[in-house]
């Protein structure tokens, strides 16, 4: 059983809250934590890849060497806003999650 299963008891978790298995982020759907979601304007994107490099959750999707026409993996995006902050062309906007879901 994973040490961080949603129903794990405190005594089933690893001592000190460490994550003993590296590279396991893909197993965890963290999109439900998000208050804001990134929306990318592919038309203005210059494919500099800054958003892809800096995203801490590897949620910027890439096709070949391009993110221009790819999406954002909202199951793994936590809504931190780093991608929007680093985009030199201001192509990524953070929008309210509840409003985005309602649309
Ligand atoms: S908001 Fe954060 S987690 Fe989501 S795609 Fe942008 S950098 Fe990645
Ligand atoms: S940082 Fe902005 S311009 Fe660069 S690849 Fe991402 S969306 Fe495109």
PDB file of N, CA and C and ligand atoms in Angstrom:
ATOM      1  N   UNK A   1       0.845  -1.202   0.000  1.00  0.00           N
ATOM      2  CA  UNK A   1       0.000   0.000   0.000  1.00  0.00           C
ATOM      3  C   UNK A   1       0.880   1.252   0.000  1.00  0.00           C
ATOM      4  N   UNK A   2       0.429   2.268  -0.714  1.00  0.00           N
ATOM      5  CA  UNK A   2       1.171   3.523  -0.727  1.00  0.00           C
ATOM      6  C   UNK A   2       1.164   4.167   0.648  1.00  0.00           C
ATOM      7  N   UNK A   3       2.266   4.809   0.998  1.00  0.00           N
ATOM      8  CA  UNK A   3       2.343   5.515   2.275  1.00  0.00           C
ATOM      9  C   UNK A   3       1.446   6.743   2.292  1.00  0.00           C
ATOM     10  N   UNK A   4       1.038   7.174   1.097  1.00  0.00           N
ATOM     11  CA  UNK A   4       0.214   8.381   1.036  1.00  0.00           C
ATOM     12  C   UNK A   4      -1.139   8.117   0.394  1.00  0.00           C
ATOM     13  N   UNK A   5      -1.656   6.923   0.573  1.00  0.00           N
ATOM     14  CA  UNK A   5      -3.006   6.644   0.095  1.00  0.00           C
ATOM     15  C   UNK A   5      -3.969   7.574   0.832  1.00  0.00           C
ATOM     16  N   UNK A   6      -5.012   8.029   0.149  1.00  0.00           N
ATOM     17  CA  UNK A   6      -5.923   8.996   0.780  1.00  0.00           C
ATOM     18  C   UNK A   6      -6.502   8.505   2.096  1.00  0.00           C
ATOM     19  N   UNK A   7      -6.635   7.197   2.236  1.00  0.00           N
ATOM     20  CA  UNK A   7      -7.230   6.679   3.467  1.00  0.00           C
ATOM     21  C   UNK A   7      -6.190   6.131   4.444  1.00  0.00           C
ATOM     22  N   UNK A   8      -4.896   6.458   4.208  1.00  0.00           N
ATOM     23  CA  UNK A   8      -3.838   5.958   5.095  1.00  0.00           C
ATOM     24  C   UNK A   8      -3.972   6.572   6.483  1.00  0.00           C
ATOM     25  N   UNK A   9      -3.756   5.741   7.483  1.00  0.00           N
ATOM     26  CA  UNK A   9      -3.753   6.215   8.873  1.00  0.00           C
ATOM     27  C   UNK A   9      -2.374   6.792   9.181  1.00  0.00           C
ATOM     28  N   UNK A  10      -2.291   7.614  10.197  1.00  0.00           N
ATOM     29  CA  UNK A  10      -1.025   8.255  10.516  1.00  0.00           C
ATOM     30  C   UNK A  10       0.067   7.226  10.775  1.00  0.00           C
ATOM     31  N   UNK A  11      -0.288   6.107  11.405  1.00  0.00           N
ATOM     32  CA  UNK A  11       0.719   5.108  11.756  1.00  0.00           C
ATOM     33  C   UNK A  11       1.110   4.227  10.567  1.00  0.00           C
ATOM     34  N   UNK A  12       0.405   4.376   9.435  1.00  0.00           N
ATOM     35  CA  UNK A  12       0.775   3.642   8.225  1.00  0.00           C
ATOM     36  C   UNK A  12       1.698   4.468   7.335  1.00  0.00           C
ATOM     37  N   UNK A  13       1.835   5.759   7.652  1.00  0.00           N
ATOM     38  CA  UNK A  13       2.668   6.637   6.833  1.00  0.00           C
ATOM     39  C   UNK A  13       4.133   6.486   7.224  1.00  0.00           C
ATOM     40  N   UNK A  14       5.025   6.828   6.281  1.00  0.00           N
ATOM     41  CA  UNK A  14       6.457   6.718   6.542  1.00  0.00           C
ATOM     42  C   UNK A  14       6.866   7.691   7.645  1.00  0.00           C
ATOM     43  N   UNK A  15       7.794   7.254   8.480  1.00  0.00           N
ATOM     44  CA  UNK A  15       8.282   8.086   9.576  1.00  0.00           C
ATOM     45  C   UNK A  15       8.839   9.390   9.033  1.00  0.00           C
ATOM     46  N   UNK A  16       8.479  10.484   9.667  1.00  0.00           N
ATOM     47  CA  UNK A  16       8.987  11.786   9.260  1.00  0.00           C
ATOM     48  C   UNK A  16       8.299  12.345   8.023  1.00  0.00           C
ATOM     49  N   UNK A  17       7.302  11.644   7.523  1.00  0.00           N
ATOM     50  CA  UNK A  17       6.591  12.133   6.338  1.00  0.00           C
ATOM     51  C   UNK A  17       7.423  12.053   5.073  1.00  0.00           C
ATOM     52  N   UNK A  18       8.470  11.251   5.070  1.00  0.00           N
ATOM     53  CA  UNK A  18       9.302  11.147   3.863  1.00  0.00           C
ATOM     54  C   UNK A  18       8.558  10.383   2.773  1.00  0.00           C
ATOM     55  N   UNK A  19       8.996  10.555   1.537  1.00  0.00           N
ATOM     56  CA  UNK A  19       8.439   9.807   0.411  1.00  0.00           C
ATOM     57  C   UNK A  19       9.501   8.790  -0.003  1.00  0.00           C
ATOM     58  N   UNK A  20       9.328   7.535   0.391  1.00  0.00           N
ATOM     59  CA  UNK A  20      10.387   6.551   0.144  1.00  0.00           C
ATOM     60  C   UNK A  20      10.526   6.127  -1.309  1.00  0.00           C
ATOM     61  N   UNK A  21       9.457   6.255  -2.116  1.00  0.00           N
ATOM     62  CA  UNK A  21       9.565   5.847  -3.521  1.00  0.00           C
ATOM     63  C   UNK A  21       9.695   7.100  -4.384  1.00  0.00           C
ATOM     64  N   UNK A  22      10.817   7.244  -5.046  1.00  0.00           N
ATOM     65  CA  UNK A  22      11.036   8.425  -5.889  1.00  0.00           C
ATOM     66  C   UNK A  22      10.213   8.334  -7.171  1.00  0.00           C
ATOM     67  N   UNK A  23       9.923   9.485  -7.777  1.00  0.00           N
ATOM     68  CA  UNK A  23       9.258   9.517  -9.074  1.00  0.00           C
ATOM     69  C   UNK A  23       7.836   9.020  -9.042  1.00  0.00           C
ATOM     70  N   UNK A  24       7.122   9.259  -7.953  1.00  0.00           N
ATOM     71  CA  UNK A  24       5.778   8.691  -7.824  1.00  0.00           C
ATOM     72  C   UNK A  24       4.668   9.724  -8.005  1.00  0.00           C
ATOM     73  N   UNK A  25       5.015  10.938  -8.383  1.00  0.00           N
ATOM     74  CA  UNK A  25       4.006  12.001  -8.458  1.00  0.00           C
ATOM     75  C   UNK A  25       2.876  11.666  -9.426  1.00  0.00           C
ATOM     76  N   UNK A  26       3.192  10.904 -10.459  1.00  0.00           N
ATOM     77  CA  UNK A  26       2.176  10.590 -11.459  1.00  0.00           C
ATOM     78  C   UNK A  26       1.030   9.766 -10.865  1.00  0.00           C
ATOM     79  N   UNK A  27       1.273   9.120  -9.746  1.00  0.00           N
ATOM     80  CA  UNK A  27       0.231   8.285  -9.125  1.00  0.00           C
ATOM     81  C   UNK A  27      -0.795   9.119  -8.365  1.00  0.00           C
ATOM     82  N   UNK A  28      -0.496  10.402  -8.166  1.00  0.00           N
ATOM     83  CA  UNK A  28      -1.360  11.211  -7.313  1.00  0.00           C
ATOM     84  C   UNK A  28      -2.077  12.295  -8.105  1.00  0.00           C
ATOM     85  N   UNK A  29      -3.366  12.267  -8.031  1.00  0.00           N
ATOM     86  CA  UNK A  29      -4.172  13.285  -8.698  1.00  0.00           C
ATOM     87  C   UNK A  29      -4.298  14.455  -7.741  1.00  0.00           C
ATOM     88  N   UNK A  30      -3.646  15.557  -8.087  1.00  0.00           N
ATOM     89  CA  UNK A  30      -3.615  16.704  -7.176  1.00  0.00           C
ATOM     90  C   UNK A  30      -4.461  17.869  -7.685  1.00  0.00           C
ATOM     91  N   UNK A  31      -5.096  17.679  -8.844  1.00  0.00           N
ATOM     92  CA  UNK A  31      -5.872  18.766  -9.437  1.00  0.00           C
ATOM     93  C   UNK A  31      -7.009  19.255  -8.546  1.00  0.00           C
ATOM     94  N   UNK A  32      -7.463  18.415  -7.641  1.00  0.00           N
ATOM     95  CA  UNK A  32      -8.574  18.805  -6.775  1.00  0.00           C
ATOM     96  C   UNK A  32      -8.213  19.864  -5.749  1.00  0.00           C
ATOM     97  N   UNK A  33      -6.912  20.121  -5.561  1.00  0.00           N
ATOM     98  CA  UNK A  33      -6.477  21.125  -4.588  1.00  0.00           C
ATOM     99  C   UNK A  33      -6.567  22.532  -5.148  1.00  0.00           C
ATOM    100  N   UNK A  34      -6.702  22.628  -6.453  1.00  0.00           N
ATOM    101  CA  UNK A  34      -6.452  23.884  -7.155  1.00  0.00           C
ATOM    102  C   UNK A  34      -7.514  24.955  -6.888  1.00  0.00           C
ATOM    103  N   UNK A  35      -7.076  26.186  -6.643  1.00  0.00           N
ATOM    104  CA  UNK A  35      -7.988  27.329  -6.561  1.00  0.00           C
ATOM    105  C   UNK A  35      -8.076  28.057  -7.901  1.00  0.00           C
ATOM    106  N   UNK A  36      -6.978  27.981  -8.635  1.00  0.00           N
ATOM    107  CA  UNK A  36      -6.934  28.619  -9.948  1.00  0.00           C
ATOM    108  C   UNK A  36      -6.341  27.623 -10.934  1.00  0.00           C
ATOM    109  N   UNK A  37      -6.733  27.744 -12.196  1.00  0.00           N
ATOM    110  CA  UNK A  37      -6.133  26.873 -13.211  1.00  0.00           C
ATOM    111  C   UNK A  37      -5.488  27.714 -14.308  1.00  0.00           C
ATOM    112  N   UNK A  38      -4.416  27.214 -14.915  1.00  0.00           N
ATOM    113  CA  UNK A  38      -3.781  27.944 -16.005  1.00  0.00           C
ATOM    114  C   UNK A  38      -4.536  27.718 -17.316  1.00  0.00           C
ATOM    115  N   UNK A  39      -4.696  28.779 -18.062  1.00  0.00           N
ATOM    116  CA  UNK A  39      -5.290  28.679 -19.398  1.00  0.00           C
ATOM    117  C   UNK A  39      -4.268  29.271 -20.364  1.00  0.00           C
ATOM    118  N   UNK A  40      -3.857  28.461 -21.321  1.00  0.00           N
ATOM    119  CA  UNK A  40      -2.788  28.859 -22.240  1.00  0.00           C
ATOM    120  C   UNK A  40      -3.373  29.316 -23.568  1.00  0.00           C
ATOM    121  N   UNK A  41      -2.879  30.452 -24.050  1.00  0.00           N
ATOM    122  CA  UNK A  41      -3.270  30.960 -25.370  1.00  0.00           C
ATOM    123  C   UNK A  41      -2.235  30.449 -26.372  1.00  0.00           C
ATOM    124  N   UNK A  42      -2.586  29.399 -27.088  1.00  0.00           N
ATOM    125  CA  UNK A  42      -1.623  28.786 -28.002  1.00  0.00           C
ATOM    126  C   UNK A  42      -1.226  29.716 -29.148  1.00  0.00           C
ATOM    127  N   UNK A  43      -2.095  30.656 -29.485  1.00  0.00           N
ATOM    128  CA  UNK A  43      -1.781  31.569 -30.591  1.00  0.00           C
ATOM    129  C   UNK A  43      -0.572  32.442 -30.263  1.00  0.00           C
ATOM    130  N   UNK A  44      -0.446  32.859 -29.018  1.00  0.00           N
ATOM    131  CA  UNK A  44       0.653  33.779 -28.689  1.00  0.00           C
ATOM    132  C   UNK A  44       1.918  33.057 -28.244  1.00  0.00           C
ATOM    133  N   UNK A  45       1.839  31.742 -28.085  1.00  0.00           N
ATOM    134  CA  UNK A  45       2.978  30.956 -27.591  1.00  0.00           C
ATOM    135  C   UNK A  45       4.130  30.946 -28.609  1.00  0.00           C
ATOM    136  N   UNK A  46       5.346  31.173 -28.125  1.00  0.00           N
ATOM    137  CA  UNK A  46       6.521  31.154 -29.008  1.00  0.00           C
ATOM    138  C   UNK A  46       7.373  29.900 -28.784  1.00  0.00           C
ATOM    139  N   UNK A  47       6.831  28.955 -28.037  1.00  0.00           N
ATOM    140  CA  UNK A  47       7.503  27.669 -27.804  1.00  0.00           C
ATOM    141  C   UNK A  47       8.872  27.816 -27.141  1.00  0.00           C
ATOM    142  N   UNK A  48       8.975  28.723 -26.205  1.00  0.00           N
ATOM    143  CA  UNK A  48      10.251  28.872 -25.495  1.00  0.00           C
ATOM    144  C   UNK A  48      10.453  27.744 -24.486  1.00  0.00           C
ATOM    145  N   UNK A  49       9.367  27.075 -24.117  1.00  0.00           N
ATOM    146  CA  UNK A  49       9.369  25.927 -23.202  1.00  0.00           C
ATOM    147  C   UNK A  49       9.627  26.295 -21.735  1.00  0.00           C
ATOM    148  N   UNK A  50       9.660  27.593 -21.416  1.00  0.00           N
ATOM    149  CA  UNK A  50       9.882  27.973 -20.016  1.00  0.00           C
ATOM    150  C   UNK A  50       8.833  27.321 -19.109  1.00  0.00           C
ATOM    151  N   UNK A  51       7.575  27.349 -19.533  1.00  0.00           N
ATOM    152  CA  UNK A  51       6.505  26.795 -18.686  1.00  0.00           C
ATOM    153  C   UNK A  51       6.736  25.311 -18.451  1.00  0.00           C
ATOM    154  N   UNK A  52       7.154  24.619 -19.466  1.00  0.00           N
ATOM    155  CA  UNK A  52       7.403  23.172 -19.359  1.00  0.00           C
ATOM    156  C   UNK A  52       8.585  22.895 -18.418  1.00  0.00           C
ATOM    157  N   UNK A  53       9.625  23.714 -18.531  1.00  0.00           N
ATOM    158  CA  UNK A  53      10.814  23.512 -17.695  1.00  0.00           C
ATOM    159  C   UNK A  53      10.506  23.796 -16.225  1.00  0.00           C
ATOM    160  N   UNK A  54       9.767  24.859 -15.981  1.00  0.00           N
ATOM    161  CA  UNK A  54       9.576  25.296 -14.590  1.00  0.00           C
ATOM    162  C   UNK A  54       8.400  24.637 -13.881  1.00  0.00           C
ATOM    163  N   UNK A  55       7.488  24.026 -14.585  1.00  0.00           N
ATOM    164  CA  UNK A  55       6.336  23.418 -13.905  1.00  0.00           C
ATOM    165  C   UNK A  55       6.821  22.338 -12.939  1.00  0.00           C
ATOM    166  N   UNK A  56       6.543  22.481 -11.658  1.00  0.00           N
ATOM    167  CA  UNK A  56       7.047  21.498 -10.688  1.00  0.00           C
ATOM    168  C   UNK A  56       6.322  20.161 -10.747  1.00  0.00           C
ATOM    169  N   UNK A  57       5.211  20.108 -11.467  1.00  0.00           N
ATOM    170  CA  UNK A  57       4.433  18.867 -11.517  1.00  0.00           C
ATOM    171  C   UNK A  57       4.418  18.223 -12.891  1.00  0.00           C
ATOM    172  N   UNK A  58       5.247  18.738 -13.786  1.00  0.00           N
ATOM    173  CA  UNK A  58       5.326  18.161 -15.131  1.00  0.00           C
ATOM    174  C   UNK A  58       3.950  18.110 -15.788  1.00  0.00           C
ATOM    175  N   UNK A  59       3.164  19.145 -15.529  1.00  0.00           N
ATOM    176  CA  UNK A  59       1.783  19.159 -16.015  1.00  0.00           C
ATOM    177  C   UNK A  59       1.626  19.837 -17.371  1.00  0.00           C
ATOM    178  N   UNK A  60       2.670  20.516 -17.827  1.00  0.00           N
ATOM    179  CA  UNK A  60       2.613  21.114 -19.167  1.00  0.00           C
ATOM    180  C   UNK A  60       2.896  20.002 -20.172  1.00  0.00           C
ATOM    181  N   UNK A  61       1.937  19.738 -21.019  1.00  0.00           N
ATOM    182  CA  UNK A  61       2.104  18.640 -21.975  1.00  0.00           C
ATOM    183  C   UNK A  61       2.952  19.104 -23.162  1.00  0.00           C
ATOM    184  N   UNK A  62       3.707  18.175 -23.722  1.00  0.00           N
ATOM    185  CA  UNK A  62       4.631  18.510 -24.798  1.00  0.00           C
ATOM    186  C   UNK A  62       4.505  17.466 -25.900  1.00  0.00           C
ATOM    187  N   UNK A  63       4.575  17.927 -27.128  1.00  0.00           N
ATOM    188  CA  UNK A  63       4.553  17.024 -28.283  1.00  0.00           C
ATOM    189  C   UNK A  63       5.842  17.249 -29.053  1.00  0.00           C
ATOM    190  N   UNK A  64       6.682  16.260 -29.095  1.00  0.00           N
ATOM    191  CA  UNK A  64       7.997  16.454 -29.679  1.00  0.00           C
ATOM    192  C   UNK A  64       8.751  17.462 -28.825  1.00  0.00           C
ATOM    193  N   UNK A  65       9.113  18.607 -29.433  1.00  0.00           N
ATOM    194  CA  UNK A  65       9.778  19.672 -28.669  1.00  0.00           C
ATOM    195  C   UNK A  65       8.909  20.907 -28.591  1.00  0.00           C
ATOM    196  N   UNK A  66       7.614  20.714 -28.673  1.00  0.00           N
ATOM    197  CA  UNK A  66       6.710  21.864 -28.720  1.00  0.00           C
ATOM    198  C   UNK A  66       5.586  21.735 -27.698  1.00  0.00           C
ATOM    199  N   UNK A  67       5.288  22.842 -27.030  1.00  0.00           N
ATOM    200  CA  UNK A  67       4.097  22.888 -26.168  1.00  0.00           C
ATOM    201  C   UNK A  67       3.032  23.785 -26.793  1.00  0.00           C
ATOM    202  N   UNK A  68       3.351  24.378 -27.939  1.00  0.00           N
ATOM    203  CA  UNK A  68       2.487  25.387 -28.537  1.00  0.00           C
ATOM    204  C   UNK A  68       1.043  24.910 -28.712  1.00  0.00           C
ATOM    205  N   UNK A  69       0.872  23.719 -29.201  1.00  0.00           N
ATOM    206  CA  UNK A  69      -0.489  23.232 -29.442  1.00  0.00           C
ATOM    207  C   UNK A  69      -0.874  22.087 -28.506  1.00  0.00           C
ATOM    208  N   UNK A  70      -0.131  21.970 -27.445  1.00  0.00           N
ATOM    209  CA  UNK A  70      -0.458  20.924 -26.480  1.00  0.00           C
ATOM    210  C   UNK A  70      -1.287  21.525 -25.353  1.00  0.00           C
ATOM    211  N   UNK A  71      -1.696  20.684 -24.452  1.00  0.00           N
ATOM    212  CA  UNK A  71      -2.549  21.149 -23.371  1.00  0.00           C
ATOM    213  C   UNK A  71      -1.833  21.181 -22.032  1.00  0.00           C
ATOM    214  N   UNK A  72      -2.632  21.215 -21.006  1.00  0.00           N
ATOM    215  CA  UNK A  72      -2.120  21.182 -19.638  1.00  0.00           C
ATOM    216  C   UNK A  72      -2.843  20.042 -18.926  1.00  0.00           C
ATOM    217  N   UNK A  73      -2.080  19.198 -18.291  1.00  0.00           N
ATOM    218  CA  UNK A  73      -2.640  18.046 -17.591  1.00  0.00           C
ATOM    219  C   UNK A  73      -3.262  18.520 -16.271  1.00  0.00           C
ATOM    220  N   UNK A  74      -4.551  18.742 -16.298  1.00  0.00           N
ATOM    221  CA  UNK A  74      -5.213  19.325 -15.127  1.00  0.00           C
ATOM    222  C   UNK A  74      -5.385  18.328 -13.984  1.00  0.00           C
ATOM    223  N   UNK A  75      -5.152  17.065 -14.218  1.00  0.00           N
ATOM    224  CA  UNK A  75      -5.185  16.113 -13.101  1.00  0.00           C
ATOM    225  C   UNK A  75      -3.964  16.285 -12.211  1.00  0.00           C
ATOM    226  N   UNK A  76      -2.871  16.761 -12.814  1.00  0.00           N
ATOM    227  CA  UNK A  76      -1.636  16.892 -12.046  1.00  0.00           C
ATOM    228  C   UNK A  76      -1.197  18.331 -11.828  1.00  0.00           C
ATOM    229  N   UNK A  77      -1.949  19.274 -12.329  1.00  0.00           N
ATOM    230  CA  UNK A  77      -1.642  20.696 -12.110  1.00  0.00           C
ATOM    231  C   UNK A  77      -2.221  21.130 -10.772  1.00  0.00           C
ATOM    232  N   UNK A  78      -1.367  21.703  -9.919  1.00  0.00           N
ATOM    233  CA  UNK A  78      -1.829  22.160  -8.606  1.00  0.00           C
ATOM    234  C   UNK A  78      -2.273  23.615  -8.612  1.00  0.00           C
ATOM    235  N   UNK A  79      -2.065  24.289  -9.742  1.00  0.00           N
ATOM    236  CA  UNK A  79      -2.484  25.683  -9.822  1.00  0.00           C
ATOM    237  C   UNK A  79      -1.527  26.644  -9.146  1.00  0.00           C
ATOM    238  N   UNK A  80      -0.247  26.300  -9.121  1.00  0.00           N
ATOM    239  CA  UNK A  80       0.729  27.155  -8.420  1.00  0.00           C
ATOM    240  C   UNK A  80       0.956  28.477  -9.141  1.00  0.00           C
ATOM    241  N   UNK A  81       0.751  28.510 -10.455  1.00  0.00           N
ATOM    242  CA  UNK A  81       0.899  29.754 -11.205  1.00  0.00           C
ATOM    243  C   UNK A  81       2.311  30.041 -11.691  1.00  0.00           C
ATOM    244  N   UNK A  82       3.238  29.125 -11.464  1.00  0.00           N
ATOM    245  CA  UNK A  82       4.620  29.359 -11.906  1.00  0.00           C
ATOM    246  C   UNK A  82       4.683  29.492 -13.424  1.00  0.00           C
ATOM    247  N   UNK A  83       3.943  28.646 -14.128  1.00  0.00           N
ATOM    248  CA  UNK A  83       3.970  28.701 -15.600  1.00  0.00           C
ATOM    249  C   UNK A  83       3.553  30.085 -16.093  1.00  0.00           C
ATOM    250  N   UNK A  84       2.518  30.651 -15.482  1.00  0.00           N
ATOM    251  CA  UNK A  84       2.046  31.978 -15.892  1.00  0.00           C
ATOM    252  C   UNK A  84       3.094  33.043 -15.559  1.00  0.00           C
ATOM    253  N   UNK A  85       3.766  32.858 -14.438  1.00  0.00           N
ATOM    254  CA  UNK A  85       4.766  33.839 -13.986  1.00  0.00           C
ATOM    255  C   UNK A  85       5.980  33.863 -14.913  1.00  0.00           C
ATOM    256  N   UNK A  86       6.398  32.686 -15.396  1.00  0.00           N
ATOM    257  CA  UNK A  86       7.635  32.633 -16.184  1.00  0.00           C
ATOM    258  C   UNK A  86       7.409  32.864 -17.681  1.00  0.00           C
ATOM    259  N   UNK A  87       6.173  32.824 -18.124  1.00  0.00           N
ATOM    260  CA  UNK A  87       5.927  32.970 -19.565  1.00  0.00           C
ATOM    261  C   UNK A  87       6.319  34.379 -20.029  1.00  0.00           C
ATOM    262  N   UNK A  88       7.295  34.497 -20.922  1.00  0.00           N
ATOM    263  CA  UNK A  88       7.757  35.819 -21.354  1.00  0.00           C
ATOM    264  C   UNK A  88       6.756  36.571 -22.218  1.00  0.00           C
ATOM    265  N   UNK A  89       5.790  35.843 -22.774  1.00  0.00           N
ATOM    266  CA  UNK A  89       4.804  36.482 -23.644  1.00  0.00           C
ATOM    267  C   UNK A  89       3.450  36.652 -22.968  1.00  0.00           C
ATOM    268  N   UNK A  90       3.369  36.282 -21.699  1.00  0.00           N
ATOM    269  CA  UNK A  90       2.117  36.425 -20.945  1.00  0.00           C
ATOM    270  C   UNK A  90       0.975  35.646 -21.607  1.00  0.00           C
ATOM    271  N   UNK A  91       1.318  34.460 -22.089  1.00  0.00           N
ATOM    272  CA  UNK A  91       0.320  33.639 -22.797  1.00  0.00           C
ATOM    273  C   UNK A  91      -0.524  32.790 -21.852  1.00  0.00           C
ATOM    274  N   UNK A  92      -0.117  32.687 -20.591  1.00  0.00           N
ATOM    275  CA  UNK A  92      -0.847  31.829 -19.659  1.00  0.00           C
ATOM    276  C   UNK A  92      -1.502  32.705 -18.599  1.00  0.00           C
ATOM    277  N   UNK A  93      -2.800  32.541 -18.460  1.00  0.00           N
ATOM    278  CA  UNK A  93      -3.562  33.289 -17.452  1.00  0.00           C
ATOM    279  C   UNK A  93      -4.069  32.312 -16.407  1.00  0.00           C
ATOM    280  N   UNK A  94      -4.046  32.727 -15.164  1.00  0.00           N
ATOM    281  CA  UNK A  94      -4.629  31.922 -14.103  1.00  0.00           C
ATOM    282  C   UNK A  94      -6.069  32.394 -13.914  1.00  0.00           C
ATOM    283  N   UNK A  95      -6.989  31.437 -13.972  1.00  0.00           N
ATOM    284  CA  UNK A  95      -8.413  31.791 -13.841  1.00  0.00           C
ATOM    285  C   UNK A  95      -9.006  31.030 -12.676  1.00  0.00           C
ATOM    286  N   UNK A  96     -10.052  31.589 -12.099  1.00  0.00           N
ATOM    287  CA  UNK A  96     -10.716  30.985 -10.954  1.00  0.00           C
ATOM    288  C   UNK A  96     -11.209  29.573 -11.300  1.00  0.00           C
ATOM    289  N   UNK A  97     -10.858  28.610 -10.468  1.00  0.00           N
ATOM    290  CA  UNK A  97     -11.180  27.210 -10.754  1.00  0.00           C
ATOM    291  C   UNK A  97     -12.687  26.952 -10.763  1.00  0.00           C
ATOM    292  N   UNK A  98     -13.376  27.483  -9.798  1.00  0.00           N
ATOM    293  CA  UNK A  98     -14.825  27.214  -9.710  1.00  0.00           C
ATOM    294  C   UNK A  98     -15.540  27.807 -10.919  1.00  0.00           C
ATOM    295  N   UNK A  99     -15.131  29.018 -11.305  1.00  0.00           N
ATOM    296  CA  UNK A  99     -15.753  29.627 -12.476  1.00  0.00           C
ATOM    297  C   UNK A  99     -15.410  28.848 -13.748  1.00  0.00           C
ATOM    298  N   UNK A 100     -14.169  28.369 -13.830  1.00  0.00           N
ATOM    299  CA  UNK A 100     -13.768  27.607 -15.020  1.00  0.00           C
ATOM    300  C   UNK A 100     -14.551  26.307 -15.113  1.00  0.00           C
ATOM    301  N   UNK A 101     -14.802  25.661 -13.985  1.00  0.00           N
ATOM    302  CA  UNK A 101     -15.560  24.399 -14.000  1.00  0.00           C
ATOM    303  C   UNK A 101     -17.010  24.636 -14.374  1.00  0.00           C
ATOM    304  N   UNK A 102     -17.517  25.803 -14.024  1.00  0.00           N
ATOM    305  CA  UNK A 102     -18.924  26.098 -14.305  1.00  0.00           C
ATOM    306  C   UNK A 102     -19.161  26.362 -15.783  1.00  0.00           C
ATOM    307  N   UNK A 103     -18.110  26.749 -16.488  1.00  0.00           N
ATOM    308  CA  UNK A 103     -18.280  27.087 -17.911  1.00  0.00           C
ATOM    309  C   UNK A 103     -18.462  25.846 -18.773  1.00  0.00           C
TER     310      UNK A 103
HETATM  311  S1  LIG B   1      -0.040  26.151 -12.490  1.00  0.00           S
HETATM  312 FE1  LIG B   1       1.828  25.204 -11.616  1.00  0.00          FE
HETATM  313  S2  LIG B   1       1.393  23.003 -11.606  1.00  0.00           S
HETATM  314 FE2  LIG B   1      -0.091  23.944 -12.992  1.00  0.00          FE
HETATM  315  S3  LIG B   1       0.811  23.793 -15.024  1.00  0.00           S
HETATM  316 FE3  LIG B   1       1.381  25.804 -14.174  1.00  0.00          FE
HETATM  317  S4  LIG B   1       3.378  25.497 -13.209  1.00  0.00           S
HETATM  318 FE4  LIG B   1       2.447  23.466 -13.525  1.00  0.00          FE
HETATM  319  S1  LIG B   2       6.302  29.971 -21.408  1.00  0.00           S
HETATM  320 FE1  LIG B   2       4.690  30.919 -22.653  1.00  0.00          FE
HETATM  321  S2  LIG B   2       5.646  31.299 -24.668  1.00  0.00           S
HETATM  322 FE2  LIG B   2       6.936  29.852 -23.552  1.00  0.00          FE
HETATM  323  S3  LIG B   2       6.244  27.812 -24.231  1.00  0.00           S
HETATM  324 FE3  LIG B   2       5.105  28.320 -22.362  1.00  0.00          FE
HETATM  325  S4  LIG B   2       3.208  29.292 -23.054  1.00  0.00           S
HETATM  326 FE4  LIG B   2       4.637  29.308 -24.777  1.00  0.00          FE
END
